Short mmCIF file of C-alpha atoms in Angstrom, two decimals:
data_model
loop_
_atom_site.label_atom_id
_atom_site.label_comp_id
_atom_site.label_asym_id
_atom_site.label_seq_id
_atom_site.Cartn_x
_atom_site.Cartn_y
_atom_site.Cartn_z
CA MET A 8 104.87 76.25 97.38
CA PHE A 9 105.84 76.81 101.04
CA GLY A 10 108.54 78.29 102.68
CA TYR A 11 108.85 81.96 101.46
CA VAL A 12 107.43 83.67 104.52
CA LEU A 13 110.78 83.71 106.27
CA ALA A 14 112.11 86.64 108.41
CA ASN A 15 115.06 88.83 107.28
CA SER A 16 117.65 87.71 110.40
CA SER A 17 119.74 90.77 109.91
CA SER A 18 117.40 92.93 111.02
CA LEU A 19 115.98 90.99 114.04
CA SER A 20 117.62 91.78 117.37
CA LYS A 21 118.88 88.58 119.21
CA GLU A 22 115.83 88.42 121.38
CA GLU A 23 113.63 88.74 118.56
CA LYS A 24 115.34 85.80 116.90
CA GLU A 25 115.07 83.60 119.96
CA VAL A 26 111.05 84.43 120.26
CA TYR A 27 110.81 83.29 116.48
CA LYS A 28 113.11 80.36 116.78
CA ALA A 29 110.74 79.22 119.57
CA HIS A 30 107.84 79.52 117.98
CA TYR A 31 109.05 77.60 115.05
CA CYS A 32 110.50 74.65 117.43
CA GLY A 33 106.96 75.25 119.31
CA LEU A 34 105.12 74.27 115.75
CA CYS A 35 107.51 71.43 115.19
CA HIS A 36 106.82 70.12 118.57
CA VAL A 37 103.17 69.81 117.81
CA LEU A 38 103.37 68.57 114.73
CA ARG A 39 105.45 65.57 116.19
CA GLU A 40 103.26 64.89 118.89
CA ARG A 41 100.10 65.34 116.97
CA TYR A 42 101.23 63.45 113.87
CA GLY A 43 104.17 61.67 114.28
CA GLN A 44 107.75 61.90 113.59
CA LYS A 45 107.55 62.42 109.51
CA ALA A 46 104.90 65.06 110.19
CA ILE A 47 108.22 67.40 110.90
CA MET A 48 108.74 67.31 106.78
CA ALA A 49 105.61 69.49 106.44
CA LEU A 50 107.10 71.82 108.63
CA SER A 51 107.50 75.32 107.44
CA TYR A 52 108.12 79.14 108.31
CA ASP A 53 104.63 79.94 106.50
CA MET A 54 102.18 78.64 109.31
CA VAL A 55 104.84 79.86 111.89
CA PHE A 56 104.23 83.51 110.85
CA LEU A 57 100.21 82.47 110.84
CA GLU A 58 100.69 81.32 114.65
CA MET A 59 102.30 84.22 115.56
CA VAL A 60 99.73 86.82 114.06
CA LEU A 61 96.74 84.56 115.67
CA SER A 62 98.49 84.39 119.10
CA ASP A 63 98.95 88.01 119.33
CA LEU A 64 95.98 89.40 118.32
CA THR A 65 94.41 87.14 121.16
CA ASP A 66 96.93 87.63 123.74
CA ALA A 67 96.90 84.16 123.80
CA ASP A 68 98.70 81.97 126.84
CA GLU A 69 101.90 80.95 126.02
CA THR A 70 103.48 77.35 127.21
CA LYS A 71 106.92 77.65 127.40
CA GLY A 72 109.30 74.06 127.06
CA SER A 73 112.55 73.05 126.32
CA GLU A 74 113.57 69.61 124.32
CA ARG A 75 116.27 67.78 122.91
CA CYS A 76 114.45 66.59 119.42
CA VAL A 77 116.11 64.25 116.70
CA THR A 78 117.43 67.03 114.60
CA HIS A 79 119.09 69.18 117.57
CA PRO A 80 119.71 66.23 119.97
CA VAL A 81 122.83 67.43 122.16
CA LYS A 82 121.64 70.99 123.13
CA GLU A 83 118.36 71.70 124.63
CA HIS A 84 116.67 74.49 123.15
CA PRO A 85 113.45 75.78 124.53
CA TYR A 86 110.21 76.18 122.40
CA ILE A 87 106.99 78.13 122.67
CA THR A 88 103.34 76.82 122.06
CA THR A 89 99.59 78.48 122.33
CA SER A 90 96.45 77.07 121.66
CA PHE A 91 96.71 78.63 117.63
CA THR A 92 99.85 76.23 117.61
CA GLU A 93 97.70 73.41 116.94
CA TYR A 94 95.53 75.34 114.44
CA ALA A 95 98.28 76.14 112.32
CA ALA A 96 99.87 72.30 112.34
CA ASP A 97 96.48 71.37 111.69
CA MET A 98 96.38 73.72 108.58
CA GLN A 99 100.17 72.60 107.64
CA MET A 100 98.17 69.18 107.54
CA LEU A 101 95.64 70.11 105.71
CA LEU A 102 97.25 72.44 103.11
CA GLY A 103 100.26 69.45 102.82
CA TYR A 104 97.62 66.59 101.74
CA TYR A 105 95.83 68.50 98.83
CA SER A 106 98.97 69.84 97.80
CA LEU A 107 100.94 66.05 98.18
CA LEU A 108 97.94 64.84 96.26
CA ASP A 109 99.02 66.80 93.41
CA LYS A 110 102.36 65.37 93.37
CA VAL A 111 100.62 61.84 93.13
CA LYS A 112 98.67 63.00 90.41
CA ASP A 113 101.40 64.41 88.50
CA GLU A 114 105.07 63.03 89.06
CA GLY A 115 103.19 59.96 90.48
CA LYS A 116 105.37 60.50 93.83
CA GLY A 117 104.49 60.00 96.96
CA LYS A 118 101.94 57.32 96.75
CA SER A 119 102.97 56.24 100.19
CA GLU A 120 102.97 59.04 102.44
CA GLU A 121 99.36 59.78 100.47
CA LYS A 122 98.38 56.78 101.92
CA LYS A 123 98.97 57.19 105.49
CA MET A 124 97.80 61.13 105.33
CA ARG A 125 94.32 60.26 103.91
CA THR A 126 93.80 58.33 107.29
CA LEU A 127 93.66 61.68 108.66
CA LEU A 128 92.08 63.65 106.43
CA PRO A 129 88.34 62.91 107.36
CA GLN A 130 89.08 63.95 111.07
CA LEU A 131 90.52 67.42 110.09
CA GLU A 132 87.88 67.79 107.12
CA LYS A 133 85.02 67.07 110.02
CA LYS A 134 86.98 70.20 112.55
CA TYR A 135 87.51 72.54 109.51
CA PRO A 136 84.58 71.93 107.29
CA ARG A 137 84.73 75.78 105.71
CA ILE A 138 88.35 75.76 105.15
CA ALA A 139 89.03 71.59 103.77
CA GLU A 140 86.07 73.12 101.20
CA SER A 141 87.39 76.30 99.75
CA ILE A 142 91.15 74.76 99.82
CA LYS A 143 89.51 72.04 97.80
CA LYS A 144 87.73 74.17 95.37
CA GLY A 145 90.93 76.69 94.94
CA LEU A 146 93.42 73.81 93.99
CA ASP A 147 90.82 72.47 91.57
CA ALA A 148 90.18 75.35 90.01
CA ILE A 149 94.39 76.14 89.83
CA ASN A 150 93.93 72.77 88.26
CA GLU A 151 91.66 73.28 85.73
CA ASN A 152 93.35 76.29 84.84
CA GLU A 153 96.95 74.38 84.64
CA ASP A 154 95.50 71.82 82.36
CA ARG A 155 94.39 74.51 79.97
CA ASN A 156 97.99 76.27 80.28
CA LEU A 157 96.70 79.63 81.24
CA LYS A 158 99.20 82.24 81.36
CA GLU A 159 97.42 84.66 84.01
CA PRO A 160 99.91 85.04 86.81
CA GLU A 161 96.91 87.02 88.54
CA THR A 162 94.11 85.05 88.18
CA MET A 163 96.11 82.17 89.29
CA SER A 164 98.04 83.66 92.31
CA LEU A 165 94.36 84.96 93.36
CA LEU A 166 93.04 81.56 93.32
CA PHE A 167 96.11 80.65 95.76
CA GLY A 168 95.53 83.73 97.88
CA LYS A 169 91.77 83.12 98.77
CA ILE A 170 92.48 79.47 99.89
CA LEU A 171 94.94 80.95 102.61
CA GLY A 172 92.57 83.88 103.29
CA GLU A 173 90.46 81.12 104.74
CA VAL A 174 92.89 79.61 106.46
CA PHE A 175 94.09 82.79 107.88
CA ALA A 176 90.46 83.31 108.95
CA TYR A 177 90.53 81.00 111.45
CA ASP A 178 87.18 81.90 112.92
CA ASP A 179 84.99 83.48 110.75
CA THR A 180 82.65 85.20 113.49
CA SER A 181 85.69 86.75 114.67
CA PHE A 182 85.58 90.76 114.12
CA PHE A 183 88.91 90.71 112.40
CA SER A 184 87.85 87.68 109.82
CA SER A 185 88.14 90.01 107.33
CA ASP A 186 91.65 91.17 107.81
CA LEU A 187 93.02 87.53 108.56
CA ARG A 188 91.48 87.06 105.40
CA GLY A 189 92.76 90.05 103.39
CA LEU A 190 96.17 89.35 104.85
CA GLY A 191 96.14 85.77 104.21
CA CYS A 192 94.97 86.58 100.54
CA GLY A 193 97.63 89.11 99.86
CA LEU A 194 100.32 86.85 101.11
CA GLY A 195 98.76 83.89 99.28
CA ARG A 196 99.22 86.21 96.01
CA PHE A 197 102.74 86.63 97.08
CA ILE A 198 103.60 82.57 97.70
CA TYR A 199 102.39 81.78 94.36
CA LEU A 200 103.85 84.62 92.23
CA LEU A 201 107.41 84.10 93.95
CA ASP A 202 107.21 80.15 93.57
CA ALA A 203 106.39 80.62 89.99
CA TRP A 204 108.81 83.14 89.38
CA CYS A 205 111.42 81.06 91.21
CA ASP A 206 110.78 77.60 89.54
CA ARG A 207 110.10 79.08 85.68
CA LYS A 208 113.50 77.75 84.31
CA LYS A 209 113.38 74.35 86.02
CA ASP A 210 109.71 74.16 84.44
CA GLU A 211 110.44 75.04 81.22
CA LYS A 212 113.39 72.70 80.89
CA GLU A 213 110.66 70.05 82.33
CA GLY A 214 108.03 71.25 80.10
CA ALA A 215 105.85 71.88 83.33
CA TYR A 216 103.42 74.30 83.58
CA ASN A 217 104.21 78.01 84.65
CA PRO A 218 101.90 80.58 84.69
CA LEU A 219 104.47 83.21 83.66
CA ASP A 220 105.38 84.41 80.44
CA LYS A 221 108.66 83.50 79.28
CA ASN A 222 109.45 86.74 78.35
CA ILE A 223 108.63 88.47 81.89
CA THR A 224 110.89 91.18 82.92
CA GLU A 225 112.02 91.30 86.49
CA GLU A 226 110.90 95.08 86.94
CA ASN A 227 107.37 93.07 85.77
CA MET A 228 107.52 90.65 88.66
CA ARG A 229 108.72 93.13 90.91
CA GLN A 230 105.68 95.08 90.21
CA MET A 231 103.45 92.28 90.51
CA LEU A 232 104.94 91.13 94.19
CA LEU A 233 104.55 94.68 95.61
CA ASP A 234 101.06 94.64 94.83
CA ALA A 235 100.40 91.47 96.66
CA GLY A 236 102.70 92.54 99.80
CA ALA A 237 100.80 95.85 99.92
CA ALA A 238 97.39 94.30 99.89
CA ALA A 239 98.61 92.16 102.74
CA SER A 240 100.37 94.53 104.79
CA ASP A 241 97.37 97.31 104.51
CA ALA A 242 94.73 94.51 106.33
CA PHE A 243 98.42 93.52 108.59
CA GLU A 244 98.03 97.33 109.58
CA ARG A 245 94.78 97.02 110.69
CA LEU A 246 94.93 94.27 112.88
CA PRO A 247 95.75 95.37 116.81
CA LEU A 248 98.83 93.37 117.41
CA ASN A 249 101.47 94.42 119.78
CA GLN A 250 103.96 91.55 120.83
CA HIS A 251 105.25 90.28 117.98
CA VAL A 252 104.74 93.23 115.58
CA PHE A 253 108.39 93.74 114.80
CA ILE A 254 108.83 90.16 113.56
CA LEU A 255 105.93 90.09 112.04
CA ARG A 256 107.03 93.25 109.85
CA ASN A 257 110.12 92.30 109.37
CA ILE A 258 109.13 89.08 107.61
CA LEU A 259 105.83 91.04 105.65
CA TYR A 260 108.09 93.72 104.59
CA SER A 261 111.48 92.52 104.16
CA GLY A 262 112.06 88.82 105.07
CA ILE A 263 109.12 87.22 101.79
CA TRP A 264 111.61 88.97 99.36
CA SER A 265 114.09 87.23 100.29
CA LYS A 266 114.05 84.48 97.39
CA PHE A 267 113.54 87.19 95.07
CA LYS A 268 116.49 88.88 96.18
CA GLU A 269 118.92 85.67 96.10
CA GLU A 270 117.48 85.06 92.78
CA LYS A 271 119.00 88.31 91.34
CA LYS A 272 122.23 87.72 92.30
CA MET B 14 77.82 107.47 119.43
CA ASN B 15 80.29 108.61 121.76
CA ASP B 16 84.13 110.21 121.01
CA PRO B 17 85.30 106.71 119.68
CA TYR B 18 88.83 107.53 121.50
CA SER B 19 87.14 108.48 124.61
CA VAL B 20 85.47 104.95 124.19
CA LEU B 21 88.90 103.42 124.47
CA GLY B 22 89.73 105.92 127.25
CA LEU B 23 92.37 107.45 125.11
CA LYS B 24 92.58 111.57 124.14
CA PRO B 25 91.96 112.13 120.58
CA ASP B 26 95.74 112.69 119.65
CA ALA B 27 96.16 109.52 120.61
CA SER B 28 98.58 106.98 118.40
CA ASP B 29 97.59 104.02 116.42
CA GLU B 30 99.88 102.16 118.39
CA GLU B 31 97.87 103.24 121.82
CA VAL B 32 94.43 102.75 120.19
CA LYS B 33 95.46 98.89 119.62
CA LYS B 34 96.71 98.40 123.25
CA ALA B 35 93.70 99.74 124.83
CA TYR B 36 91.70 97.67 122.57
CA LYS B 37 93.42 94.67 123.55
CA THR B 38 93.32 95.69 127.04
CA LEU B 39 89.49 96.28 127.23
CA ALA B 40 88.76 93.48 124.51
CA LYS B 41 89.88 90.94 127.22
CA LYS B 42 88.29 92.76 130.04
CA TYR B 43 85.16 92.47 128.64
CA HIS B 44 85.64 88.73 126.86
CA PRO B 45 82.99 86.45 127.71
CA ASP B 46 85.13 83.84 128.82
CA VAL B 47 85.99 86.69 131.84
CA ALA B 48 83.12 88.67 131.94
CA GLY B 49 80.13 85.58 131.37
CA ASN B 50 77.68 85.79 129.27
CA SER B 51 76.46 89.12 131.09
CA PRO B 52 74.36 91.67 128.30
CA GLU B 53 76.13 94.63 130.07
CA ALA B 54 79.92 92.73 128.96
CA ALA B 55 78.25 92.19 124.91
CA ARG B 56 77.08 95.80 124.77
CA LYS B 57 80.14 97.10 125.70
CA MET B 58 82.27 94.55 123.28
CA GLN B 59 80.41 96.05 120.39
CA GLU B 60 81.16 99.62 121.52
CA ILE B 61 84.80 98.99 121.84
CA ASN B 62 84.86 97.22 118.59
CA ALA B 63 82.68 99.97 117.19
CA ALA B 64 85.27 102.79 118.72
CA TYR B 65 88.40 100.64 116.64
CA ASP B 66 86.56 100.43 113.31
CA GLN B 67 86.17 104.04 113.23
CA ILE B 68 89.49 104.85 113.97
CA ILE B 69 91.82 102.32 112.35
CA ASN B 70 89.30 100.90 109.28
CA HIS B 71 87.85 104.40 108.34
CA LYS B 72 90.26 106.96 108.82
CA ASP B 73 91.91 107.28 105.45
CA SER B 74 88.55 105.59 104.09
CA PHE B 75 85.77 107.83 102.54
CA SER B 76 84.81 110.57 104.53
CA GLY B 77 82.83 113.71 103.78
CA GLN B 78 80.17 113.86 101.15
CA SER B 79 80.96 112.51 97.72
CA GLN B 80 80.33 115.53 95.09
CA GLY B 81 77.14 115.78 95.55
CA TYR B 82 75.72 111.99 94.96
CA GLY B 83 74.20 112.36 98.24
CA TYR B 84 76.85 109.30 99.67
CA SER B 85 78.47 110.21 102.56
CA TYR B 86 81.16 107.72 104.29
CA GLY B 87 81.78 109.49 107.68
CA TYR B 88 82.11 108.37 111.22
CA GLY B 89 78.08 106.75 110.80
CA GLY B 90 78.96 104.42 107.98
CA TYR B 91 77.81 104.77 105.03
CA ASN B 92 74.36 106.80 104.70
CA SER B 93 72.52 106.56 101.51
CA THR B 94 70.06 109.38 100.89
CA ASN B 95 69.16 108.19 97.36
CA GLU B 96 65.92 106.69 97.57
CA GLU B 97 66.33 104.87 94.10
CA GLU B 98 69.49 102.74 94.87
CA PRO B 99 68.71 99.55 93.72
CA ILE B 100 68.41 96.81 96.74
CA GLU B 101 71.75 95.00 95.83
CA LEU B 102 73.53 98.03 96.14
CA ARG B 103 71.91 99.10 99.50
CA ALA B 104 72.45 95.19 100.59
CA ALA B 105 76.36 95.55 99.45
CA VAL B 106 76.52 98.94 101.88
CA ALA B 107 75.19 97.12 104.33
CA TYR B 108 77.52 94.01 104.29
CA ILE B 109 80.47 96.60 103.83
CA ASN B 110 79.32 98.46 106.76
CA ALA B 111 79.47 95.43 109.01
CA ARG B 112 83.06 94.60 107.55
CA ARG B 113 81.79 91.21 105.84
CA PHE B 114 83.59 92.06 102.36
CA VAL B 115 82.93 88.43 100.88
CA GLU B 116 78.97 88.82 101.34
CA ALA B 117 78.93 92.66 99.70
CA LEU B 118 80.57 90.98 96.46
CA ASN B 119 77.95 88.19 96.65
CA ALA B 120 75.20 90.88 96.61
CA LEU B 121 77.13 92.93 94.22
CA ASN B 122 78.02 90.12 91.48
CA SER B 123 74.07 89.72 91.24
CA VAL B 124 73.49 92.81 89.21
CA PRO B 125 73.94 91.89 85.72
CA TYR B 126 76.88 93.64 83.68
CA ALA B 127 74.21 96.18 81.74
CA LYS B 128 73.04 97.02 85.04
CA ARG B 129 76.89 98.05 86.57
CA SER B 130 77.03 101.87 87.41
CA GLY B 131 79.92 103.33 88.57
CA ARG B 132 79.25 103.50 91.96
CA TRP B 133 78.36 99.64 91.76
CA TYR B 134 82.54 99.44 90.47
CA TYR B 135 83.70 101.79 93.23
CA LEU B 136 81.52 99.64 96.02
CA ALA B 137 82.97 96.46 94.30
CA ALA B 138 86.40 97.61 94.01
CA TYR B 139 86.01 98.80 98.25
CA ALA B 140 84.72 95.25 98.79
CA GLU B 141 87.85 93.68 96.60
CA ALA B 142 90.51 95.86 97.70
CA HIS B 143 89.19 94.45 101.65
CA THR B 144 89.69 90.54 100.75
CA GLY B 145 93.36 91.23 99.31
CA ASP B 146 91.99 91.39 95.52
CA THR B 147 94.02 94.30 95.44
CA VAL B 148 94.10 93.62 91.21
CA SER B 149 90.22 93.46 90.40
CA ALA B 150 90.26 96.36 93.06
CA MET B 151 92.15 98.52 90.65
CA ARG B 152 90.51 97.28 87.68
CA ASP B 153 86.97 98.45 88.93
CA ILE B 154 88.08 101.42 90.37
CA GLU B 155 89.21 102.75 87.19
CA THR B 156 86.04 101.46 85.15
CA ALA B 157 84.31 103.45 87.78
CA ILE B 158 86.22 106.74 87.19
CA GLN B 159 85.63 106.15 83.27
CA LYS B 160 82.08 106.10 84.34
CA GLU B 161 81.84 109.28 86.45
CA PRO B 162 85.16 111.11 85.60
CA GLY B 163 84.03 113.72 87.85
CA ASN B 164 83.44 111.69 91.00
CA GLY B 165 86.18 112.63 93.42
CA THR B 166 85.40 109.82 96.01
CA TYR B 167 86.43 107.46 93.41
CA HIS B 168 89.85 109.11 92.54
CA ALA B 169 90.53 109.52 96.57
CA PHE B 170 89.97 105.98 96.34
CA LYS B 171 92.66 105.03 93.37
CA ASP B 172 94.77 107.23 95.44
CA ARG B 173 94.55 105.42 98.71
CA LEU B 174 95.26 102.24 96.85
CA THR B 175 98.57 103.53 94.97
CA GLY B 176 99.31 104.81 98.10
CA ARG B 177 99.32 102.10 99.82
CA ARG B 178 101.51 100.46 97.54
CA SER B 179 104.23 102.79 97.46
CA ALA B 180 103.52 102.87 101.53
CA TYR B 181 105.14 99.43 101.25
CA GLU B 182 107.34 99.43 98.85
CA ASP B 183 109.06 102.55 100.86
CA TYR B 184 109.03 100.49 104.33
CA SER B 185 110.21 97.76 102.80
CA ARG B 186 113.09 99.49 101.67
CA SER B 187 113.74 100.86 105.21
CA PHE B 188 114.58 97.07 106.31
CA GLY B 189 117.79 97.94 104.08
CA GLY B 190 120.12 95.51 102.62
CA PHE B 191 119.67 91.35 103.02
CA SER B 192 123.51 91.30 103.42
CA THR B 193 123.90 88.12 105.87
CA GLY B 194 120.88 85.65 104.42
CA PHE B 195 117.80 84.35 105.58
CA PHE B 196 118.44 81.30 107.77
CA PRO B 197 120.01 79.89 104.46
CA CYS B 198 120.26 76.01 105.76
CA CYS B 199 116.81 75.60 106.94
CA PHE B 200 115.24 73.02 104.99
CA PRO B 201 112.52 71.15 106.14
CA PHE B 202 114.32 68.34 107.97
CA PHE B 203 116.60 70.25 110.10
CA PRO B 204 114.32 73.25 111.28
CA CYS B 205 116.40 75.76 113.53
CA CYS B 206 119.73 74.67 113.15
CA CYS B 207 120.55 78.14 111.89
CA ILE B 208 118.32 80.75 113.67
CA ILE B 209 121.06 81.65 115.88
#
């Protein structure tokens, strides 16, 4: 369910692309450092978005570096990390672990990865009790509804939205926690719906669960996505962002639609 | 309270961008890490937060009196003059003013179905919208309007919800086509190869 929160590169300037890329490489760098080479498999643009929002919001200090990595062994490339890169990496692992558990349960795949990641879990749950709890509860509710084949995309997407909302609200005492929660929730709803849309044919073939009705029209889908996107942007525009705001708006208003548009072609 | 713009050192016609920038500059100055734990800095921080809240968050919300019901949602926040307002609703209003929308919804949910008034649905819709649940917000504001069709505040809030949506759609469209794709070769194993 990851990888929908992308930028639309065609309307970013060269400088903006470089900043975006450096934050992406920063998250990759921290994931590797904290969780080992294999952890970069969990890397996604969704958490790059979160890292950039939180860094901008708090004017976090940036650490710049440059390195070669396994995926780009020849050319050295710059990366940027902030105090929120670590947070984003931890969230990536938490979300990744619980969705891996689902996969093990549903398909019997990923057992060895699950075992490895399980050892990391207690420390993450201890560090982020509120967030870990709401991820667990939310995913339980989603699973329960899947088991009874609930065909209510709005209800289902809201459950996922609430999870991402808690992940975005990194500090519940912050003056901006409610706006961050709203942003995460809208974005989570969007991701869940779009994922269901993109998987609907595959799910049908495999007889797997999908919240969408078989006869859903593209226009119906677009309306649901618009509603979720608008909820996210409403909260987003209340946050005092000024450093990465062009990149973040590009993602929120345009980039997140890319997979929907691709599907249309 | 002082004029919120002057708290932030701005003219009343300052743009949202200027407000956000001024807020951040001041918030940094009075942050406990910089200013220490002085009560003066803490008070200043509260003032700055309140000013930001007024300008950014309440600007297009519920200004003015709402059709003789005795509620106003102006710069002073939510003032209830109705003595008979149930305690759960008063609690919800207090939470909304403190921007604790999850708690506001918890307070509202303790009211049994049979006792839910138009105003209950309105407050629920307002809190839901601010937690990102615009679907429930739309459903509840419609119930509020059904219960009290003449209440302008409810209609204004519904318009605001639909307005946000068309604003999102319009701005979204302004980015134009998706011609050159979205870093198409990026799948998790090969992170940044295709951005440049």
